[in-house]
Structure formats: structure tokens, C-alpha cells
Amino acid sequence: MTEQSPLDLAEGDPFGPHNLPYGVFSTADEPGRRRLGVRIGGHVLDAGAAAHALGSPYATLLAQPSLTPLLAAGRTAWRDVRRALTAWVTVPAHRADIEPLLHPLDAVTMHLPYEVADYVDFYASEHHATNVGHMFRPDGDPLTPNWKHLPIGYHGRAGTVVVSGTDVVRPCGQRKAPTDPAPVFGPSVKLDIEAEVGFVVGVPSELGTPVALGDFREHVFGLSLLNDWSARDVQAWEYVPLGPFLGKSFATSVSAWVTPLEALDAARTAPPARDFPLLPYLDDSAEEEPGGYDVRITVTINGEVVSEPPFSTMYWTAAQQLAHMTVNGASLRTGDLYGSGTVSGPEVHQRGSLLELTWNGRDAIELPTGKRTFLEDGDEVTLTAWAPGPDGTKVGLGEVTGRIAPAREV
Amino acid sequence: MTEQSPLDLAEGDPFGPHNLPYGVFSTADEPGRRRLGVRIGGHVLDAGAAAHALGSPYATLLAQPSLTPLLAAGRTAWRDVRRALTAWVTVPAHRADIEPLLHPLDAVTMHLPYEVADYVDFYASEHHATNVGHMFRPDGDPLTPNWKHLPIGYHGRAGTVVVSGTDVVRPCGQRKAPTDPAPVFGPSVKLDIEAEVGFVVGVPSELGTPVALGDFREHVFGLSLLNDWSARDVQAWEYVPLGPFLGKSFATSVSAWVTPLEALDAARTAPPARDFPLLPYLDDSAEEEPGGYDVRITVTINGEVVSEPPFSTMYWTAAQQLAHMTVNGASLRTGDLYGSGTVSGPEVHQRGSLLELTWNGRDAIELPTGKRTFLEDGDEVTLTAWAPGPDGTKVGLGEVTGRIAPAREV
């Protein structure tokens, strides 16, 4: 009896050859050497070594310490590399070459897979925006008048995007309740999550020239899960009139794995019906393929499921966000990352933030580790997700996890 | 009679040896070779070649195609390099080595001197914020309740920071006047400037650890003039609730020259008296050196002076902005750039935006090239500035200029 190959996956493994997300890893014996890897089941394939062993024309591109060169290489290269990788992990004749290049996931360290250029965060869930509007602006309409005419977004801090597994230090900052006479300073007491999907730009665009809706797949390489940590007390005091700043900029966590869009073709789905006709640059009603993705997220705190946000309910699609973000001529760079905004569905258990789940702290949720309104030190938050794949399979998205470390004294 | 040396400057030249700003240039015969340069009078000194010729220990650092390595090198290196450069352009014994390495400014092309990491824009002029508040929120207090407690800021788009001289394509976008039934799309009809001073971060900081007020000069290398182009109609429709996005992200222009803080020691000045006591992390009343800089900006449109904004009137200092930006643990990276916010003084002719100068288009200004409310295609906007230097000298800041190119069809 021979030992089972890591390539012999259990039926229905969400990280089978139909998935093949990319990441950057290092091993304990060579911690300084970062390598491009592809996940297959519970292992990561050293993509550069595999390409070299098999004489691939993409050996140089894959022998990089970062995903950035592949991101920049464009759609034809993305397709060809994926086709080659699929063959390497499925064609029996390659097994002898490939198996020695597989590392168990628990034996590697994962790194941020590419250098983040600009980071933008959107606000594309109608349910989330409505919930937040009710809480933060109780006297007005919950949705601002522009909300259904354009995908609202803002720039975040690219330099504090961290890879899954990085501890998040509780931020300090100013907060002031409306009834307080003056702001106070200290560790945030309303530390929250935002469950999101992030989109990674590969091919840049020229300054001054918009990217059309239909060119989404020429520019965007793939997606990651994203947790846009938020200090609600800091945010509430600072955000008028110029938007979120320190309430968000202390950390944004992304999954170590970038799932190529090609793995998610079976997950495409129509976005919700639009309540207003959209301006032509955002009007996707005549696009060949539906713009939504049926990604099903699960949020856990200390291992307990607290929410299951459905990405398919987002009002604005990633293609619309890209078209909007560039319609003023703003250029794209390789490594630009944009988040969907918190994913919240219509149901209470589908809300992607504690702000919404606890209604700004009014209704604590019960966990085996105690009641929670917002996050406590030591809490570990994990987002996982899957999407429908071809032929009834599931495509797993890499998890994004982070633990809250205590605030540091200033 | 010998030809005059480029090092024999006219008395009072604002780009004398007391100044020595850094930039990156290329020459027509080697357009692909970017070199670090230092401005002296009307010339740029090839800093790497000079260091090599004179056997400087900093020859490798200065022989780079970018200012980034010097930015990262830290304060001791900054001081030592500046000391060396000062000697090279002043000590007669060096003339024979240095003179051949000087290029007339009109014979070189200047480039963005460093890679911009994150770009943050502040809102630190009380006069500007008050004017804008009056126009955009006429029914409320012009300053939001947080304004005098913290330096309000937001992240901008680092990828569209361009060097002085780059054309600015008129952005398209959505706009909607309150009385319009629905938004319309088209080229911005309220294209504006914002006259600012930008600060360039050299030394990074650790994620999770704030940078104290007093550590400003350990991290910040120098400053540039900055024009934060703004489409007021796009901005007005989009900015509630998450702040400016497409109204700003199409372009931000910076001067080609970065003036080291060391050149501006004589320009330090106390900021205005504070109306409220500040929280300890922002309280600069006990700092050894005053936190303001007496930089006097002149704004011209098509060569006509339209404004003279005084940077000394800013309520929040660059050191306070740095302390605030990191107090939540957000880390700094080499190449982070932050803008002061529009510089507007108390007088009408000191306002740093057309929004304020024309009171949102109500009062046109008269130029020889015609009346202006906002910018027209072909208009060229230039910011210049100087600050007091040692012994009665003036320290010139490199200009930032840009011309409006017509919108491109979507």
C-alpha cells in the first residue's frame, strides 16, 4: 500500500484543481526566501519550482517572491498560467515532479502576496448602509440621496493592509459621545469588524482615461476576503465632514490567498434590481455576464459563528466600482486593492459587522466566551467563504483571521 | 575675463547654498537615466556624480535613480549628506570637480522624486474650513464640533500624485445641484485648485506604535508645494457620508523639489493660539521649537497672481498631523506624503482655492485672459513660495505647475 498523495483530494474539497488560489509563502528552513505558491487541498505548491521542473515558459514569472509580476502580466498570461497549473496538479505523468514541491499548509508561513498600491473601500451593501444610516443619522433618510446613483467609496491606508494571522493592536484615539463636554482619549471601546470581499487589480490603466464596465476582467485579477477593522467610537467623532480616517487606518486584514476570477465563473450572479436608472457608465443591464458573485461568507468570533453575510446581495458590483473609481481619469496600478464594503444581507444573522449585529452595542450577542457588544482583547475573528464552482463543486476562499492585542500605551 | 560660474549666484538667490532642495532629473541625451539632483541657483547638480568625484561615503546612496533611499536613511544621514553638499557647492577647491556636473534647469526633465506610499490630505486652515463650511453647510456652524480638537484628514490616491508640469485632464463625473431631479454626467464645470504644503516621510514607524509630536523630525524629511486639484461639483454630490473621493483622486500635483526641513529652521514660527486645550498627544505648548512654518505661497493663473496664502496661519502643525495620523497605531512608510490642507489666510486675497476666491462661483475674478469662476481648459496654475532663511536670506520652494487639458470622452 502506497502513501496517499497530497494530490488525491477528498471529493468536494473546496481547494481542488478547479480553484487554485495564489499566495506567497516561506518555509521554516529558509524563512527569508519568499516564494509564489498555489494552494491545492491542504498543501501549497511551490509554483516557481514546479515551473522550472516542468520547463514552463512562465518559469521566470513564477519564480518571483511576490504575486505582483503575475498580476501585471495580464489576462492572457493569467489564463495560460492557470491552465498550466491545472495540468501540473491533475495529469498523472507530472506527479513525480510535483509531489516533492508540495508543502503542508501548517508547515509554511504565508505573507502578504503583493504590494498594495492604493486601497479603496466601498459601501455597496444596501442593507449595511441602511443599518448604519439608521444608527448614525437617526433623524434623516438612512441612505444619502447619492447612494443609489453611485457606488460610494473612499481611500484607505494601503500601508496598514496586513495578511491574515497578523495580530491587530487595539487602536487608541479620540471619542466623544454627544453628551460629553469634551473628547476623551484612550483605547477604542467599540472595536469592530467589517466582513468584505476585496478585489485585486493586475493591469494598470493610463492617467486620464476611464476603464469601462466591460473591461473589468482585463484589469482585475482576483479576489480575497477582507476584514476592515473599525473603531466605531473614533469613527463617529472624526468622520464629519471628510469621512473615516483613524477609525479605519490602523489595520485592514486580507486573506493570504488570492482567488483568480477565472475560478469563479460559475459563481457569477445578477445583482439586485436597481431602483433608479443608472448613468451609462454604470449601467450594467446590457452586459453579457452578470456582475455579481455568489460568495457566501461566514464570520466567527473565537470559533463561534456570528454571521453569514451573502455577497450576492450587494447593490453595486465590483465592475461598477472599478468603472466609477476610474471615470474621473484616476489611473489604476498593479496591486490596487478595493473592498466591497461591509457585506450585510437582509436578515439579522447576515450582518457583517458587530455595529449592526448588536445595534451599536444595545443588544449584546452571547458567545461561549461571554457576551459581546464589540471586540475584547484576545478575541479572534475569522472570515471564511465559498462560492459555487463548476459541476456542483465549491470554491473555497482563503480565510482571513486576526486576534485583538491589547492597546499600547502612548 | 573668465565665464561666470553657475556657482556664483546673484546675491539673495533663494536657491543658494542655504537651501539645496532635492529632485530627480534626466537629461535629453540619456532620457531613461534618472538621477538624484540638488538645485543650486538655476542649475541642478548631479549628486551621485559629485559624490563619486569627491569620494564621498554617501556615493552609493546618492547614485540612485530616486530620492527614496535617502529618505529612508534617517536624520543623521540627512544631516551629513546636506553638510557634504553644502561644502561641494561652496568650497572653492571643489569647483573644478563640481562645475562640469551642473546642468541648467531648462536642459533637464524633472520627475516625481520618490515613490509615494500613502497620501493623506488634511484640512488644517481655520479660514479655509470656515469658508467651506459657510458654503457647503450654510445652515450649521461652519466648523464641525471636532475641528478644533483634532486635525481632520482623509486618505487620497497615492497613484495619481504627479510631478509639477504634468497636464491635468479635466475629470468627468456625476454632479447634481440640489434642485436637479437626478444627477448628470459630464466634464466637471467647477474645476479648482487647493494651494497646500506637502510633507514627505522618510523614516518608517512600526505598526501599532504611535509617533510622538517630538519625533516629527526623526521621521519627516522635508516639504514640497502641493496642488490638490478638486472638482467641486463632483465633490459636493459624492462626499456625504464618506468624504471626498473622485472629486480629488484624478490628480494631485507636487513640486519636483523636496526642501529638507533643515533648510527651514529659520522659518519656524508659532501656530495660532488654540481656542481649546488639546489632548496630550496633540498639545505642543511645551515643545522646544515652534511647530509652524512661515511659508509664503503665491498662486498664479496664466501668470497673474490670484492669491498669496500664508502657511503660518495654519491652525494645525505638520507635527500635530503626524502625531494624529499615527496615534491609532497606523504605521508610516518611506514615501508617505501628507498635505496640509488648503492654505487660506484671513484676508480675501489669501484664499487658497477658487471656491473661496469666487465664493463658489458667485464672484468671478478678472484676469487678462478673461473672467474666471473655476478653471477653463488651457489654464495654467502655478504655485511658488518662499520662507525666511538664515541671516535674512529667502529659501525658495520649487514651484508646482499644471495646465488643464480638455476632458476625454468616455
mmCIF file of C-alpha atoms in Angstrom, chain A residues 115-123 137 144-147 149-160 162 166-167 169-174 176 181-185 206-210 235 237-251 279-282 324-333 336 408-410, chain B residues 115-123 137 144-147 149-160 162 166-167 169-174 176 181-185 206-210 235 237-251 279-282 324-333 336 408-410:
data_model
loop_
_atom_site.group_PDB
_atom_site.id
_atom_site.type_symbol
_atom_site.label_atom_id
_atom_site.label_comp_id
_atom_site.label_asym_id
_atom_site.label_seq_id
_atom_site.Cartn_x
_atom_site.Cartn_y
_atom_site.Cartn_z
ATOM 1 C CA GLU A 115 2.480 45.091 -2.542
ATOM 2 C CA VAL A 116 -0.737 47.036 -2.058
ATOM 3 C CA ALA A 117 -0.668 50.164 -4.221
ATOM 4 C CA ASP A 118 -3.837 52.140 -3.420
ATOM 5 C CA TYR A 119 -6.561 50.805 -1.164
ATOM 6 C CA VAL A 120 -10.146 51.919 -1.655
ATOM 7 C CA ASP A 121 -13.113 50.831 0.406
ATOM 8 C CA PHE A 122 -16.658 50.948 -0.932
ATOM 9 C CA TYR A 123 -20.022 50.900 0.807
ATOM 10 C CA ARG A 137 -28.098 59.681 11.283
ATOM 11 C CA THR A 144 -27.992 59.501 1.483
ATOM 12 C CA PRO A 145 -29.504 60.835 -1.789
ATOM 13 C CA ASN A 146 -26.460 59.802 -3.820
ATOM 14 C CA TRP A 147 -26.367 56.194 -2.618
ATOM 15 C CA HIS A 149 -26.722 56.734 -8.115
ATOM 16 C CA LEU A 150 -23.075 55.934 -7.488
ATOM 17 C CA PRO A 151 -21.043 53.411 -5.535
ATOM 18 C CA ILE A 152 -19.838 55.462 -2.582
ATOM 19 C CA GLY A 153 -16.232 54.844 -1.664
ATOM 20 C CA TYR A 154 -13.176 56.424 -0.105
ATOM 21 C CA HIS A 155 -9.466 55.792 0.053
ATOM 22 C CA GLY A 156 -7.994 53.853 2.948
ATOM 23 C CA ARG A 157 -4.447 53.296 4.147
ATOM 24 C CA ALA A 158 -2.572 50.886 1.887
ATOM 25 C CA GLY A 159 0.400 50.701 4.255
ATOM 26 C CA THR A 160 -1.609 49.051 7.016
ATOM 27 C CA VAL A 162 -1.860 43.111 6.693
ATOM 28 C CA THR A 166 -1.429 39.301 11.909
ATOM 29 C CA ASP A 167 -2.441 40.496 15.371
ATOM 30 C CA VAL A 169 -3.390 46.085 18.204
ATOM 31 C CA ARG A 170 -6.403 47.822 19.713
ATOM 32 C CA PRO A 171 -6.193 51.409 18.486
ATOM 33 C CA CYS A 172 -6.258 54.459 20.690
ATOM 34 C CA GLY A 173 -7.987 57.622 19.673
ATOM 35 C CA GLN A 174 -10.366 60.406 20.466
ATOM 36 C CA LYS A 176 -16.839 61.899 22.289
ATOM 37 C CA PRO A 181 -18.480 68.042 27.255
ATOM 38 C CA ALA A 182 -15.159 67.310 25.517
ATOM 39 C CA PRO A 183 -13.479 64.417 23.746
ATOM 40 C CA VAL A 184 -11.535 61.844 25.729
ATOM 41 C CA PHE A 185 -8.541 59.829 24.616
ATOM 42 C CA GLU A 206 -3.494 55.286 -18.117
ATOM 43 C CA LEU A 207 -3.969 58.502 -16.152
ATOM 44 C CA GLY A 208 -6.846 60.468 -17.649
ATOM 45 C CA THR A 209 -8.584 57.501 -19.269
ATOM 46 C CA PRO A 210 -11.535 55.724 -17.613
ATOM 47 C CA GLN A 235 -15.015 56.956 13.563
ATOM 48 C CA TRP A 237 -16.342 61.564 16.294
ATOM 49 C CA GLU A 238 -13.964 62.136 13.391
ATOM 50 C CA TYR A 239 -15.874 61.332 10.208
ATOM 51 C CA VAL A 240 -17.797 64.555 9.563
ATOM 52 C CA PRO A 241 -17.077 66.157 7.126
ATOM 53 C CA LEU A 242 -14.250 64.288 5.373
ATOM 54 C CA GLY A 243 -15.010 60.647 6.076
ATOM 55 C CA PRO A 244 -13.365 57.794 8.006
ATOM 56 C CA PHE A 245 -9.667 58.165 8.834
ATOM 57 C CA LEU A 246 -8.187 56.869 12.113
ATOM 58 C CA GLY A 247 -11.279 54.787 12.783
ATOM 59 C CA LYS A 248 -10.123 52.540 9.961
ATOM 60 C CA SER A 249 -6.470 53.168 9.188
ATOM 61 C CA PHE A 250 -4.893 51.089 11.975
ATOM 62 C CA ALA A 251 -5.354 47.784 10.133
ATOM 63 C CA LEU A 279 -25.954 56.673 -15.756
ATOM 64 C CA PRO A 280 -24.481 54.921 -18.833
ATOM 65 C CA TYR A 281 -21.012 54.337 -17.373
ATOM 66 C CA LEU A 282 -22.589 52.348 -14.516
ATOM 67 C CA HIS A 324 -16.727 54.507 -11.035
ATOM 68 C CA MET A 325 -13.298 54.668 -9.431
ATOM 69 C CA THR A 326 -11.705 55.494 -12.796
ATOM 70 C CA VAL A 327 -14.408 57.543 -14.523
ATOM 71 C CA ASN A 328 -12.671 60.749 -13.444
ATOM 72 C CA GLY A 329 -9.474 59.593 -15.140
ATOM 73 C CA ALA A 330 -7.828 58.215 -11.987
ATOM 74 C CA SER A 331 -5.343 55.579 -13.053
ATOM 75 C CA LEU A 332 -5.003 52.038 -11.763
ATOM 76 C CA ARG A 333 -1.745 50.460 -10.654
ATOM 77 C CA ASP A 336 -4.521 48.324 -6.208
ATOM 78 C CA ARG A 408 -0.157 50.027 23.685
ATOM 79 C CA GLU A 409 0.421 52.976 25.966
ATOM 80 C CA VAL A 410 1.115 56.245 24.202
ATOM 81 C CA GLU B 115 7.522 56.717 -4.925
ATOM 82 C CA VAL B 116 4.508 57.961 -2.978
ATOM 83 C CA ALA B 117 3.474 55.333 -0.423
ATOM 84 C CA ASP B 118 0.277 56.619 1.224
ATOM 85 C CA TYR B 119 -1.128 60.066 0.581
ATOM 86 C CA VAL B 120 -3.157 61.833 3.265
ATOM 87 C CA ASP B 121 -4.728 65.241 2.964
ATOM 88 C CA PHE B 122 -5.535 67.374 5.984
ATOM 89 C CA TYR B 123 -7.857 70.333 6.463
ATOM 90 C CA ARG B 137 -23.338 73.648 5.154
ATOM 91 C CA THR B 144 -17.759 70.911 12.737
ATOM 92 C CA PRO B 145 -17.571 70.240 16.523
ATOM 93 C CA ASN B 146 -14.429 68.117 16.148
ATOM 94 C CA TRP B 147 -12.434 70.653 14.128
ATOM 95 C CA HIS B 149 -9.948 69.019 18.813
ATOM 96 C CA LEU B 150 -8.205 67.056 16.097
ATOM 97 C CA PRO B 151 -6.607 67.710 12.714
ATOM 98 C CA ILE B 152 -9.227 66.385 10.314
ATOM 99 C CA GLY B 153 -7.775 64.421 7.428
ATOM 100 C CA TYR B 154 -8.521 61.655 4.968
ATOM 101 C CA HIS B 155 -6.620 59.389 2.639
ATOM 102 C CA GLY B 156 -6.207 60.359 -1.001
ATOM 103 C CA ARG B 157 -4.993 58.477 -4.042
ATOM 104 C CA ALA B 158 -1.217 57.984 -3.989
ATOM 105 C CA GLY B 159 -1.149 56.609 -7.538
ATOM 106 C CA THR B 160 -2.288 59.886 -9.071
ATOM 107 C CA VAL B 162 2.076 63.704 -10.356
ATOM 108 C CA THR B 166 2.151 67.240 -15.772
ATOM 109 C CA ASP B 167 -1.034 68.202 -17.599
ATOM 110 C CA VAL B 169 -7.043 66.184 -17.716
ATOM 111 C CA ARG B 170 -10.377 67.703 -16.758
ATOM 112 C CA PRO B 171 -12.213 64.955 -14.888
ATOM 113 C CA CYS B 172 -15.678 63.713 -15.730
ATOM 114 C CA GLY B 173 -18.114 62.702 -13.089
ATOM 115 C CA GLN B 174 -21.552 62.906 -11.608
ATOM 116 C CA LYS B 176 -26.319 67.171 -9.059
ATOM 117 C CA PRO B 181 -34.185 65.910 -10.323
ATOM 118 C CA ALA B 182 -31.332 63.478 -10.994
ATOM 119 C CA PRO B 183 -27.550 63.575 -11.335
ATOM 120 C CA VAL B 184 -25.975 64.346 -14.694
ATOM 121 C CA PHE B 185 -22.663 63.103 -16.032
ATOM 122 C CA GLU B 206 6.211 50.255 13.478
ATOM 123 C CA LEU B 207 2.596 49.122 13.118
ATOM 124 C CA GLY B 208 0.802 49.554 16.425
ATOM 125 C CA THR B 209 3.137 52.225 17.821
ATOM 126 C CA PRO B 210 2.285 55.951 17.652
ATOM 127 C CA GLN B 235 -17.178 66.501 -4.602
ATOM 128 C CA TRP B 237 -22.571 65.346 -4.730
ATOM 129 C CA GLU B 238 -20.416 62.429 -3.589
ATOM 130 C CA TYR B 239 -18.875 63.427 -0.272
ATOM 131 C CA VAL B 240 -21.660 62.622 2.215
ATOM 132 C CA PRO B 241 -21.174 60.401 4.185
ATOM 133 C CA LEU B 242 -17.676 59.011 3.477
ATOM 134 C CA GLY B 243 -15.751 62.062 2.303
ATOM 135 C CA PRO B 244 -14.063 63.211 -0.913
ATOM 136 C CA PHE B 245 -13.250 60.533 -3.491
ATOM 137 C CA LEU B 246 -13.495 61.187 -7.242
ATOM 138 C CA GLY B 247 -13.645 64.921 -6.676
ATOM 139 C CA LYS B 248 -9.973 64.693 -5.710
ATOM 140 C CA SER B 249 -8.492 61.427 -6.940
ATOM 141 C CA PHE B 250 -7.872 62.376 -10.576
ATOM 142 C CA ALA B 251 -4.645 64.276 -9.816
ATOM 143 C CA LEU B 279 -5.385 66.343 24.382
ATOM 144 C CA PRO B 280 -1.816 65.500 25.496
ATOM 145 C CA TYR B 281 -0.760 63.770 22.268
ATOM 146 C CA LEU B 282 -1.542 66.965 20.336
ATOM 147 C CA HIS B 324 -2.592 62.340 14.993
ATOM 148 C CA MET B 325 -2.167 60.196 11.878
ATOM 149 C CA THR B 326 -0.272 57.574 13.879
ATOM 150 C CA VAL B 327 -1.929 57.770 17.293
ATOM 151 C CA ASN B 328 -4.119 54.799 16.406
ATOM 152 C CA GLY B 329 -1.027 52.742 15.646
ATOM 153 C CA ALA B 330 -1.089 53.285 11.888
ATOM 154 C CA SER B 331 2.444 52.842 10.612
ATOM 155 C CA LEU B 332 4.452 55.179 8.407
ATOM 156 C CA ARG B 333 6.320 54.113 5.292
ATOM 157 C CA ASP B 336 4.286 58.724 2.723
ATOM 158 C CA ARG B 408 -11.559 62.918 -22.679
ATOM 159 C CA GLU B 409 -14.709 61.294 -23.983
ATOM 160 C CA VAL B 410 -15.844 58.246 -22.023
#
